[in-house]
């Protein structure tokens, strides 16, 4: 999942992975600490208990990611939670077996890596699967909000069968696209992959005596706040019997501010997300909310009857809603293009220097014989490289797998989505490996994944090729799914290889766990989405508790690419130009100031998120950020050690409450009380 790290160019999905702890002495050889522990074979790293725990955690995390997908579209890192909970469940199980003399295989850091990889791969499909963006954007519920389309309404409603089939044929393909480059990127170039490296340090630390003690305390804190968050969600349910009822609609700053989406909605999820996200993300979201709902939309409302008809439906894209959607799109596209070219430049420069210095000062020989690894390497790198090269996945397997899956995909996708012709798919698959390599290499250098940017590129390209009269909107959205899944899973796989390299997990076990996790996600995620879809009939509408904002954004990006600027309301184009330019200018200023001095400049992508939704979740996130900030001032060590665990507990508890609340909605059981606030002048 790209949701395991801070992806500044793809901030819709993901945020930087924070390390709870590192080894006390960084200079000490990690592998010397573990040298007396035998490294199990790759088959022994893949245990039934690991996959059983992975399945349970995958269901939990899919609910969390799906809820965030369908509300704010902002996904924090869940790597810490996956590593912690995986460690806790298996460690507890092995202790019980050991007590009764039934333990046959001890719990190792390699098995812990398999669990973490499998869970993140599975829950990652809940994001890259497009349930809150391109896939749900194909539905009638989203399309009908843009009913002014010149060529009528074209849609494809969600269904379990075609969603699972679509995800299987596009998601697994990405795992083979960059597989032949595993040695070059991990061993030869030694790319950093910051999130993968951070996860490896986390897992390595868990399996030292001190790390195990700290992990237990962290799990205890996670469990405590999980219970509180779940109970709080249950308590809130009793007061939400009707529209605009309950704590989630509490007019904290008055009814006038509430009208413009400024209120604290008492969401444990958003508070937890705010604790995990960097402070600049939270502040940027709030700044965007103030700029849009506090200044821009009230000003545009004064032009009602001039810029747009006063008789339009409040949700018509030819009215105020159109300005909200398209100005936000302009900022997202501007930020995405800027970061695309920035990362492309860094990727090309990095490739040039890596290839230039590869023969002049090469640390790892090109030959596969691990015995020839140079003695100048550290002890850790020697051990890791030997194992990695010994279990290197054959190139013929990668190439054969890619062509086989591409053939199956090209044959089946046109039957799943009729607007996506076979020749569109072939063109995508010709360019996909190159783009997947660029994304994986750039992610290794910068920790930025450009998956959604490549997806938007496919929307514009395939959509314009198909044309409006030949289903260009649906074709573009489906093409976005194909491209986004390939480049996303490719970078995720390389992150996992880096984690496995640093924890001495075999490439074989990493690849198998990634395949199993992806397959789990292709089944679990559609089923979880289907529960939301059936339980909440208004899902996807602006007034819903689950408005799926990026589904509307992606649909209108496709519509804009097919129909051109005719889709925009009056004078909206001028505003879009201005905000597009402002997005690029803000990024230029941030880069010019450098990392140390750019902390007070907001991030355009984060600013764009509340343009459509409002500031209520931004206030929650800033509360979470404030809690962490004060905690760090009081006790920095404790905040760094337990902050991510507390945040994860808040997110997990509230996230898992959505399962029983969805079931209650499905069986028609409504809350008994409606807590609602009215002005004294209202009747």
XYZ file of C-alpha atoms in Angstrom:
683
model
C 0.000 0.000 0.000
C 1.318 3.504 -0.815
C -0.206 4.235 2.297
C 2.690 3.144 4.207
C 4.770 6.306 3.841
C 4.746 10.047 3.118
C 4.414 10.383 -0.644
C 4.673 14.114 -1.187
C 3.773 13.775 -4.877
C 0.969 11.326 -4.163
C -0.331 12.663 -0.879
C -3.846 11.318 -1.567
C -2.627 7.896 -0.598
C 0.096 7.978 1.535
C 2.311 9.634 4.267
C 5.839 9.122 5.581
C 6.463 6.024 7.738
C 7.806 6.995 11.145
C 10.149 4.684 12.995
C 9.060 3.977 16.564
C 12.579 3.071 17.613
C 15.935 2.231 16.132
C 18.732 0.136 17.519
C 20.447 1.981 20.374
C 23.841 2.022 18.731
C 23.635 2.669 14.994
C 27.329 1.963 14.603
C 26.897 -1.570 15.921
C 26.538 -4.245 13.266
C 22.914 -5.345 13.162
C 23.737 -8.737 11.701
C 26.299 -9.464 14.434
C 23.459 -9.181 16.937
C 21.596 -11.883 15.001
C 24.583 -13.951 13.825
C 23.899 -16.742 16.326
C 20.355 -17.074 15.036
C 19.947 -19.282 12.018
C 18.330 -17.681 8.986
C 15.441 -19.994 8.056
C 15.004 -21.106 4.464
C 12.537 -19.138 2.378
C 9.950 -21.907 2.709
C 10.142 -21.801 6.513
C 9.666 -18.021 6.439
C 6.258 -18.600 4.830
C 4.216 -20.145 7.647
C 0.509 -20.831 7.935
C 0.342 -18.787 11.146
C 1.903 -15.813 9.326
C -0.749 -15.910 6.603
C -3.556 -16.494 9.132
C -2.499 -13.392 11.106
C -2.049 -11.484 7.841
C -5.602 -12.313 6.793
C -7.112 -11.080 10.072
C -5.082 -7.864 10.008
C -5.858 -7.366 6.309
C -9.592 -7.352 7.017
C -9.064 -4.847 9.842
C -6.857 -2.546 7.767
C -9.088 -2.758 4.689
C -11.960 -1.358 6.753
C -9.735 1.465 7.999
C -8.379 2.356 4.556
C -11.834 2.068 2.968
C -13.372 4.420 5.523
C -10.628 6.995 4.947
C -10.909 6.501 1.174
C -14.619 7.246 1.231
C -14.371 10.226 3.577
C -11.248 12.379 3.126
C -9.126 10.319 0.724
C -6.064 10.820 2.955
C -4.363 7.552 3.963
C -1.722 7.549 6.737
C 1.003 5.008 7.255
C -0.195 1.727 8.768
C 3.182 -0.037 8.575
C 3.840 0.541 12.265
C 0.470 -0.979 13.186
C 1.014 -3.952 10.868
C 4.470 -4.645 12.275
C 3.367 -4.187 15.886
C 0.193 -6.269 15.702
C 1.866 -8.985 13.634
C 4.635 -9.224 16.224
C 2.158 -9.279 19.114
C -0.177 -11.967 17.730
C 2.517 -14.416 16.660
C 4.725 -13.798 19.720
C 1.765 -14.490 22.017
C 0.894 -17.654 20.083
C 4.465 -18.988 20.163
C 4.754 -18.292 23.899
C 1.665 -20.392 24.588
C 2.967 -23.252 22.424
C 6.404 -23.051 24.041
C 4.869 -23.220 27.510
C 3.277 -26.560 26.643
C 6.288 -27.850 24.722
C 4.499 -27.742 21.371
C 6.557 -25.042 19.635
C 8.164 -26.442 16.487
C 9.372 -23.223 14.862
C 10.348 -20.015 16.684
C 9.090 -16.610 15.587
C 11.747 -14.817 13.527
C 12.192 -11.336 12.110
C 11.894 -12.875 8.634
C 8.421 -14.201 9.448
C 7.539 -10.796 10.930
C 8.611 -9.217 7.623
C 6.382 -11.639 5.696
C 3.366 -10.625 7.829
C 4.031 -6.902 7.455
C 4.537 -7.244 3.697
C 1.391 -9.308 3.237
C -0.810 -6.957 5.287
C 0.426 -3.757 3.631
C 0.095 -5.327 0.155
C -3.453 -6.416 0.927
C -4.673 -3.156 2.473
C -2.858 -1.261 -0.284
C -5.372 -2.653 -2.788
C -8.098 -0.850 -0.826
C -6.416 2.367 -2.003
C -4.981 1.547 -5.434
C -8.145 -0.435 -6.244
C -9.868 2.898 -6.782
C -12.883 2.378 -4.494
C -12.669 6.020 -3.513
C -11.424 7.278 -6.882
C -11.471 5.840 -10.428
C -13.433 2.601 -9.838
C -16.305 4.183 -7.925
C -15.999 7.168 -10.282
C -17.437 4.918 -13.021
C -20.713 4.487 -11.116
C -24.068 6.043 -11.921
C -24.153 7.624 -8.468
C -21.087 9.728 -9.289
C -21.838 10.247 -12.984
C -25.338 11.550 -12.319
C -23.816 14.474 -10.410
C -22.319 15.545 -13.756
C -25.496 14.997 -15.769
C -24.817 18.025 -17.955
C -22.462 15.862 -20.021
C -22.707 16.631 -23.728
C -23.010 13.019 -24.848
C -25.331 11.685 -22.156
C -24.641 9.534 -19.143
C -22.108 6.705 -19.376
C -21.474 4.609 -16.269
C -20.667 1.169 -14.849
C -22.087 0.385 -11.433
C -20.076 -1.577 -8.849
C -20.571 -5.341 -8.599
C -18.548 -7.857 -6.616
C -17.774 -10.125 -9.586
C -16.319 -7.632 -12.043
C -14.463 -5.670 -9.340
C -12.616 -8.767 -8.108
C -11.847 -9.891 -11.673
C -10.616 -6.418 -12.675
C -8.288 -6.139 -9.667
C -6.824 -9.613 -10.150
C -5.882 -9.060 -13.807
C -4.340 -5.607 -13.250
C -2.785 -5.789 -9.759
C -0.703 -8.955 -10.099
C 0.798 -7.743 -13.368
C 2.684 -4.921 -11.642
C 4.597 -7.403 -9.492
C 6.353 -8.761 -12.589
C 7.031 -5.434 -14.332
C 10.230 -4.507 -12.450
C 11.176 -7.926 -11.061
C 14.219 -8.357 -13.378
C 15.724 -5.184 -11.863
C 15.674 -6.366 -8.243
C 19.463 -6.854 -8.009
C 20.340 -3.615 -9.787
C 18.087 -1.451 -7.632
C 18.647 -3.092 -4.228
C 22.204 -4.469 -4.350
C 24.058 -2.576 -7.091
C 22.536 0.898 -6.754
C 21.726 0.512 -3.050
C 18.655 2.728 -3.349
C 17.490 4.024 0.021
C 13.730 3.328 -0.062
C 13.245 5.289 3.191
C 9.937 3.656 4.149
C 11.252 0.151 3.473
C 14.410 0.927 5.454
C 12.406 2.386 8.354
C 10.175 -0.695 8.446
C 13.236 -2.970 8.477
C 14.780 -1.086 11.426
C 11.468 -1.393 13.229
C 11.251 -5.169 12.700
C 14.933 -5.719 13.541
C 14.475 -3.792 16.787
C 11.414 -5.855 17.760
C 13.485 -9.022 17.764
C 16.172 -7.775 20.153
C 15.489 -8.263 23.901
C 15.011 -4.524 24.565
C 12.982 -4.052 21.404
C 10.629 -6.887 22.376
C 9.928 -5.229 25.753
C 9.196 -1.888 24.113
C 6.997 -3.569 21.485
C 4.862 -5.108 24.247
C 4.360 -1.685 25.825
C 3.502 -0.195 22.448
C 0.938 -2.930 21.759
C -0.558 -2.307 25.205
C -0.996 1.380 24.372
C -2.419 0.512 20.954
C -4.928 -1.864 22.566
C -5.950 0.700 25.179
C -6.727 3.415 22.636
C -8.264 0.870 20.243
C -10.799 -0.006 22.961
C -11.475 3.659 23.750
C -11.937 4.540 20.071
C -14.276 1.606 19.417
C -16.351 2.408 22.519
C -16.509 6.093 21.533
C -17.751 5.176 18.050
C -20.406 2.922 19.596
C -21.512 5.698 21.988
C -21.790 8.252 19.167
C -24.000 5.895 17.136
C -26.889 6.248 19.641
C -27.281 9.959 18.815
C -27.230 9.787 15.011
C -30.811 8.767 14.165
C -31.400 11.266 11.341
C -29.742 13.632 8.877
C -27.245 16.063 10.441
C -27.616 14.351 13.825
C -24.977 13.270 16.323
C -21.581 14.379 17.556
C -20.204 14.318 14.003
C -22.427 17.353 13.271
C -21.675 19.314 16.450
C -21.569 23.092 15.631
C -18.469 23.676 17.744
C -17.825 27.230 16.544
C -21.450 28.256 15.984
C -24.100 27.544 13.375
C -22.722 30.046 10.856
C -19.297 28.388 10.924
C -21.013 24.982 10.785
C -22.759 26.013 7.558
C -19.331 26.530 5.995
C -17.964 23.206 7.311
C -15.974 24.631 10.230
C -16.579 22.377 13.230
C -14.920 19.666 15.317
C -16.655 16.374 14.541
C -15.213 14.283 17.405
C -13.710 11.673 15.064
C -11.068 9.484 16.688
C -9.916 8.454 13.202
C -9.037 11.971 12.060
C -7.376 12.815 15.387
C -5.255 9.675 14.985
C -4.449 10.538 11.369
C -3.351 13.983 12.561
C -0.968 12.394 15.070
C 0.666 10.287 12.347
C 0.799 12.933 9.609
C 3.604 15.507 9.693
C 2.518 18.837 11.194
C 2.858 20.608 7.824
C 0.257 18.279 6.268
C -2.297 19.071 8.972
C -1.679 22.812 8.814
C -1.824 22.733 4.986
C -5.222 21.037 5.048
C -6.532 23.650 7.491
C -5.114 26.518 5.397
C -6.826 25.056 2.328
C -10.126 24.855 4.212
C -9.900 28.464 5.379
C -8.928 29.674 1.897
C -11.795 27.835 0.184
C -14.740 27.667 2.623
C -13.760 30.748 4.601
C -12.947 33.124 1.726
C -13.376 31.816 -1.826
C -16.775 30.078 -1.770
C -18.557 32.891 0.128
C -17.180 35.357 -2.446
C -18.322 33.209 -5.396
C -21.739 32.849 -3.764
C -22.142 36.596 -4.128
C -21.940 36.086 -7.922
C -25.010 33.836 -7.931
C -27.248 34.894 -10.792
C -24.253 36.331 -12.657
C -21.636 33.592 -12.933
C -24.192 30.815 -12.514
C -27.951 30.498 -12.383
C -29.641 30.983 -9.017
C -32.113 28.191 -9.895
C -29.504 25.424 -10.217
C -29.464 22.431 -7.901
C -26.908 23.022 -5.088
C -24.932 19.984 -6.292
C -24.899 20.914 -9.990
C -21.417 21.197 -11.494
C -22.600 24.231 -13.430
C -23.035 26.061 -10.123
C -20.932 26.580 -6.990
C -20.219 22.849 -6.819
C -18.389 23.092 -10.149
C -16.003 25.719 -8.777
C -15.332 23.535 -5.724
C -14.502 20.488 -7.842
C -12.575 22.027 -10.747
C -10.463 24.495 -8.762
C -9.450 21.608 -6.508
C -8.603 19.559 -9.611
C -6.458 22.438 -10.933
C -4.397 22.442 -7.729
C -4.077 18.641 -7.700
C -3.000 18.502 -11.365
C -0.568 21.412 -10.911
C 1.045 19.798 -7.877
C 1.124 16.390 -9.583
C 2.765 17.704 -12.765
C 5.344 19.704 -10.825
C 6.347 16.713 -8.732
C 6.249 14.422 -11.765
C 8.875 16.477 -13.574
C 10.817 17.033 -10.363
C 11.030 13.316 -9.579
C 11.685 12.509 -13.257
C 14.645 14.912 -13.209
C 15.943 13.365 -9.982
C 15.433 9.876 -11.394
C 17.342 10.636 -14.598
C 20.105 12.397 -12.664
C 20.292 9.518 -10.203
C 20.424 6.973 -13.019
C 23.205 8.919 -14.736
C 25.364 9.092 -11.615
C 24.658 5.484 -10.640
C 25.614 4.141 -14.060
C 28.600 6.509 -14.257
C 29.969 5.358 -10.934
C 28.945 1.730 -11.222
C 32.075 0.487 -12.953
C 34.429 3.060 -11.463
C 33.625 2.357 -7.825
C 31.329 -0.639 -7.725
C 30.665 -2.155 -4.328
C 28.873 -5.267 -5.573
C 30.119 -7.211 -8.602
C 27.708 -7.721 -11.485
C 28.276 -11.485 -11.495
C 25.874 -13.658 -9.582
C 28.618 -15.481 -7.644
C 28.070 -14.182 -4.122
C 31.498 -15.480 -3.033
C 33.098 -12.667 -5.003
C 31.482 -9.928 -2.932
C 34.275 -7.504 -2.152
C 35.833 -7.581 1.268
C 35.549 -3.788 1.463
C 31.852 -4.260 2.179
C 30.655 -4.166 5.773
C 29.851 -7.421 7.516
C 26.107 -6.625 7.319
C 26.175 -5.926 3.576
C 28.212 -9.047 2.860
C 25.705 -11.310 4.635
C 22.697 -9.576 3.146
C 24.029 -9.482 -0.400
C 24.990 -13.164 -0.298
C 21.481 -14.212 0.714
C 19.816 -11.805 -1.702
C 21.891 -13.015 -4.665
C 21.486 -16.671 -3.687
C 17.688 -16.409 -3.770
C 17.442 -14.008 -6.706
C 14.256 -14.595 -8.712
C 15.129 -15.663 -12.306
C 14.676 -13.089 -15.062
C 12.921 -15.607 -17.330
C 10.259 -16.087 -14.654
C 9.634 -12.324 -14.411
C 9.440 -11.735 -18.172
C 7.362 -14.858 -18.783
C 4.981 -13.927 -15.970
C 4.535 -10.390 -17.311
C 3.735 -11.531 -20.849
C 1.415 -14.296 -19.642
C -0.561 -11.996 -17.358
C -0.575 -9.250 -20.009
C -2.104 -11.697 -22.513
C -4.779 -12.763 -20.008
C -5.466 -9.154 -19.076
C -5.720 -7.968 -22.693
C -8.228 -10.729 -23.395
C -10.394 -10.293 -20.305
C -10.413 -6.531 -19.585
C -12.509 -5.576 -22.667
C -15.182 -8.002 -21.417
C -15.113 -6.441 -17.944
C -15.144 -2.840 -19.194
C -16.461 -2.671 -22.764
C -15.210 0.879 -23.314
C -11.596 -0.223 -22.756
C -10.549 -1.691 -26.105
C -7.817 -4.295 -26.462
C -5.496 -1.950 -28.378
C -5.673 0.629 -25.560
C -4.532 -2.086 -23.156
C -1.634 -3.199 -25.352
C -0.362 0.395 -25.572
C -0.550 0.718 -21.773
C 1.358 -2.539 -21.290
C 4.083 -1.472 -23.718
C 4.821 1.682 -21.733
C 3.943 0.365 -18.252
C 7.297 -1.352 -17.424
C 9.221 1.857 -18.201
C 6.872 3.982 -16.096
C 6.893 1.345 -13.329
C 10.694 1.451 -13.299
C 10.667 5.272 -13.132
C 8.212 5.158 -10.241
C 10.128 2.453 -8.370
C 13.496 4.136 -8.924
C 12.178 7.581 -7.966
C 10.539 6.092 -4.873
C 13.889 4.546 -3.932
C 15.565 7.949 -4.124
C 12.881 10.191 -2.656
C 10.168 7.963 -1.065
C 7.652 9.603 -3.410
C 5.237 7.418 -5.324
C 3.695 9.003 -8.414
C 1.095 6.265 -8.919
C -1.912 8.595 -9.056
C -0.057 10.997 -11.372
C 0.607 8.194 -13.857
C -3.047 7.194 -13.459
C -4.207 10.703 -14.357
C -1.850 10.648 -17.350
C -3.631 7.477 -18.540
C -7.029 9.149 -18.003
C -6.159 12.059 -20.292
C -4.361 9.942 -22.911
C -6.831 7.068 -23.310
C -9.872 9.274 -22.703
C -8.871 11.707 -25.463
C -8.033 8.784 -27.771
C -11.452 7.174 -27.253
C -13.383 10.436 -27.462
C -16.586 11.449 -25.689
C -18.929 9.764 -28.161
C -17.141 6.404 -27.735
C -17.137 6.192 -23.954
C -13.925 8.128 -23.365
C -14.782 8.884 -19.733
C -15.186 5.233 -18.751
C -12.233 4.159 -20.909
C -10.032 6.790 -19.261
C -11.071 5.776 -15.739
C -10.488 2.074 -16.465
C -7.092 2.880 -18.034
C -6.257 4.864 -14.903
C -6.903 1.721 -12.859
C -4.671 -0.411 -15.065
C -1.768 2.054 -14.991
C -2.118 3.035 -11.335
C -2.111 -0.563 -10.103
C 0.952 -1.509 -12.157
C 3.173 1.386 -11.088
C 1.931 1.282 -7.478
C 2.540 -2.438 -6.912
C 5.930 -2.168 -8.661
C 7.220 0.454 -6.204
C 5.635 -1.411 -3.271
C 7.439 -4.595 -4.285
C 10.815 -2.848 -4.376
C 10.117 -1.307 -0.968
C 9.447 -4.836 0.304
C 12.633 -6.154 -1.271
C 14.541 -3.429 0.569
C 12.858 -4.375 3.847
C 13.595 -8.058 3.197
C 17.213 -7.263 2.282
C 17.758 -5.495 5.630
C 15.987 -8.182 7.702
C 17.618 -11.113 5.851
C 14.274 -12.266 4.437
C 14.596 -14.133 1.151
C 13.462 -12.459 -2.097
C 11.436 -15.622 -2.718
C 9.464 -15.190 0.519
C 9.038 -11.449 -0.145
C 7.637 -12.070 -3.612
C 5.316 -14.865 -2.465
C 4.022 -12.811 0.480
C 3.448 -9.856 -1.851
C 1.514 -12.089 -4.275
C -0.551 -13.633 -1.460
C -1.204 -10.200 0.095
C -2.218 -8.713 -3.250
C -4.538 -11.671 -3.929
C -6.087 -11.256 -0.467
C -6.627 -7.568 -1.153
C -8.272 -8.294 -4.513
C -10.961 -10.260 -2.666
C -11.195 -8.538 0.730
C -11.267 -4.931 -0.525
C -14.219 -5.342 -2.949
C -16.159 -7.213 -0.246
C -15.493 -4.452 2.300
C -16.479 -1.789 -0.240
C -19.645 -3.728 -1.047
C -20.641 -3.620 2.638
C -20.279 0.179 2.637
C -22.058 0.465 -0.720
C -25.087 -1.546 0.428
C -25.217 -0.207 3.977
C -25.158 3.486 2.993
C -27.466 4.236 0.007
C -26.244 7.850 -0.157
C -22.560 6.854 -0.394
C -20.831 9.108 -2.913
C -23.210 12.047 -2.515
C -21.873 15.347 -1.093
C -24.320 15.191 1.851
C -23.327 11.621 2.819
C -21.155 10.607 5.749
C -19.109 8.876 3.026
C -18.976 11.394 0.135
C -16.073 9.669 -1.693
C -14.690 13.064 -2.817
C -11.973 11.738 -5.103
C -14.472 9.624 -7.054
C -16.099 12.873 -8.171
C -12.683 14.442 -8.773
C -11.481 11.535 -10.949
C -14.733 11.405 -12.914
C -14.481 15.099 -13.687
C -10.792 14.817 -14.594
C -11.851 12.202 -17.167
C -14.754 14.389 -18.291
C -12.436 17.391 -18.626
C -9.940 15.343 -20.649
C -12.635 14.136 -23.036
C -14.863 17.198 -23.407
C -12.326 19.956 -22.827
C -13.027 23.218 -21.047
C -16.679 23.208 -22.071
C -17.336 21.207 -18.888
C -16.406 24.224 -16.718
C -18.896 26.793 -15.390
C -18.532 30.505 -16.274
C -15.191 32.154 -15.352
C -14.099 28.933 -13.629
C -11.308 28.479 -16.196
C -9.634 31.737 -15.149
C -9.698 30.685 -11.507
C -8.362 27.243 -12.447
C -5.448 28.829 -14.311
C -4.685 30.959 -11.274
C -4.745 28.086 -8.784
C -2.814 25.803 -11.158
C -0.075 28.450 -11.387
C -0.227 29.066 -7.631
C 0.247 25.339 -6.963
C 3.427 25.301 -9.061
C 4.656 28.605 -7.552
C 4.201 27.299 -3.983
C 6.213 24.181 -4.830
C 8.958 26.307 -6.395
C 9.153 28.463 -3.268
C 9.295 25.378 -1.023
C 12.145 23.874 -3.029
C 13.997 27.201 -3.229
C 13.879 27.621 0.561
C 15.121 24.098 1.240
C 13.890 21.558 3.790
C 14.982 23.503 6.883
C 13.238 26.746 5.931
C 10.201 25.464 4.004
C 8.367 24.096 7.052
C 5.986 27.102 7.114
C 5.016 26.897 3.403
C 1.824 24.783 2.931
C 1.625 21.831 0.560
C -0.675 22.417 -2.458
C -1.947 18.826 -2.676
C -2.954 18.842 1.000
C -4.518 22.295 0.586
C -6.696 21.014 -2.271
C -8.331 18.203 -0.254
C -10.785 20.390 1.755
C -11.820 22.470 -1.282
C -14.562 19.927 -1.919
C -15.158 18.520 1.572
C -14.752 21.398 4.033
C -12.516 21.924 7.072
C -14.148 19.689 9.681
C -11.604 16.870 9.330
C -8.744 19.410 9.129
C -9.698 20.700 12.587
C -9.687 17.128 13.944
C -6.288 16.472 12.377
C -4.866 19.697 13.808
C -6.121 18.631 17.258
C -4.192 15.370 16.801
C -1.147 17.308 15.663
C -1.425 19.620 18.697
C -1.672 16.642 21.079
C 1.502 15.151 19.623
C 3.287 18.531 19.627
C 2.534 19.128 23.334
C 3.450 15.521 24.158
C 6.792 15.944 22.392
C 7.471 19.113 24.371
C 6.721 17.358 27.658
C 8.522 14.074 26.926
C 10.052 13.690 23.460
C 11.269 10.105 23.996
C 7.845 8.810 25.084
C 6.045 10.701 22.345
C 8.328 9.256 19.667
C 8.051 5.744 21.121
C 4.307 5.613 21.781
C 2.796 8.338 19.566
C 2.382 6.114 16.478
C 0.920 3.311 18.633
C -1.652 5.645 20.235
C -2.567 7.087 16.834
C -2.875 3.615 15.317
C -5.156 2.549 18.173
C -7.459 5.537 17.599
C -7.615 4.826 13.860
C -8.060 1.054 14.207
C -10.801 1.217 16.864
C -12.929 3.758 15.012
C -12.196 2.017 11.712
C -13.304 -1.414 12.892
C -16.497 0.104 14.391
C -17.622 0.703 10.807
C -18.129 -3.072 10.452
C -20.834 -3.428 13.152
C -22.330 -0.028 12.207
C -22.609 -1.188 8.582
C -24.236 -4.441 9.675
C -26.733 -2.499 11.823
C -27.551 -0.318 8.801
C -27.963 -3.374 6.550
C -30.466 -5.032 8.919
C -32.396 -1.761 9.225
C -31.645 -1.110 12.903
C -31.534 2.669 13.419
C -30.120 4.650 16.366
C -32.730 5.630 18.991
C -31.821 9.336 19.397
C -31.253 12.308 17.094
C -29.068 14.970 18.672
C -29.403 18.056 16.486
C -28.678 21.751 16.951
C -30.979 24.481 15.627
C -30.905 28.248 15.706
C -33.395 29.904 18.083
C -34.947 31.689 15.095
C -35.742 28.362 13.412
C -39.306 27.059 13.849
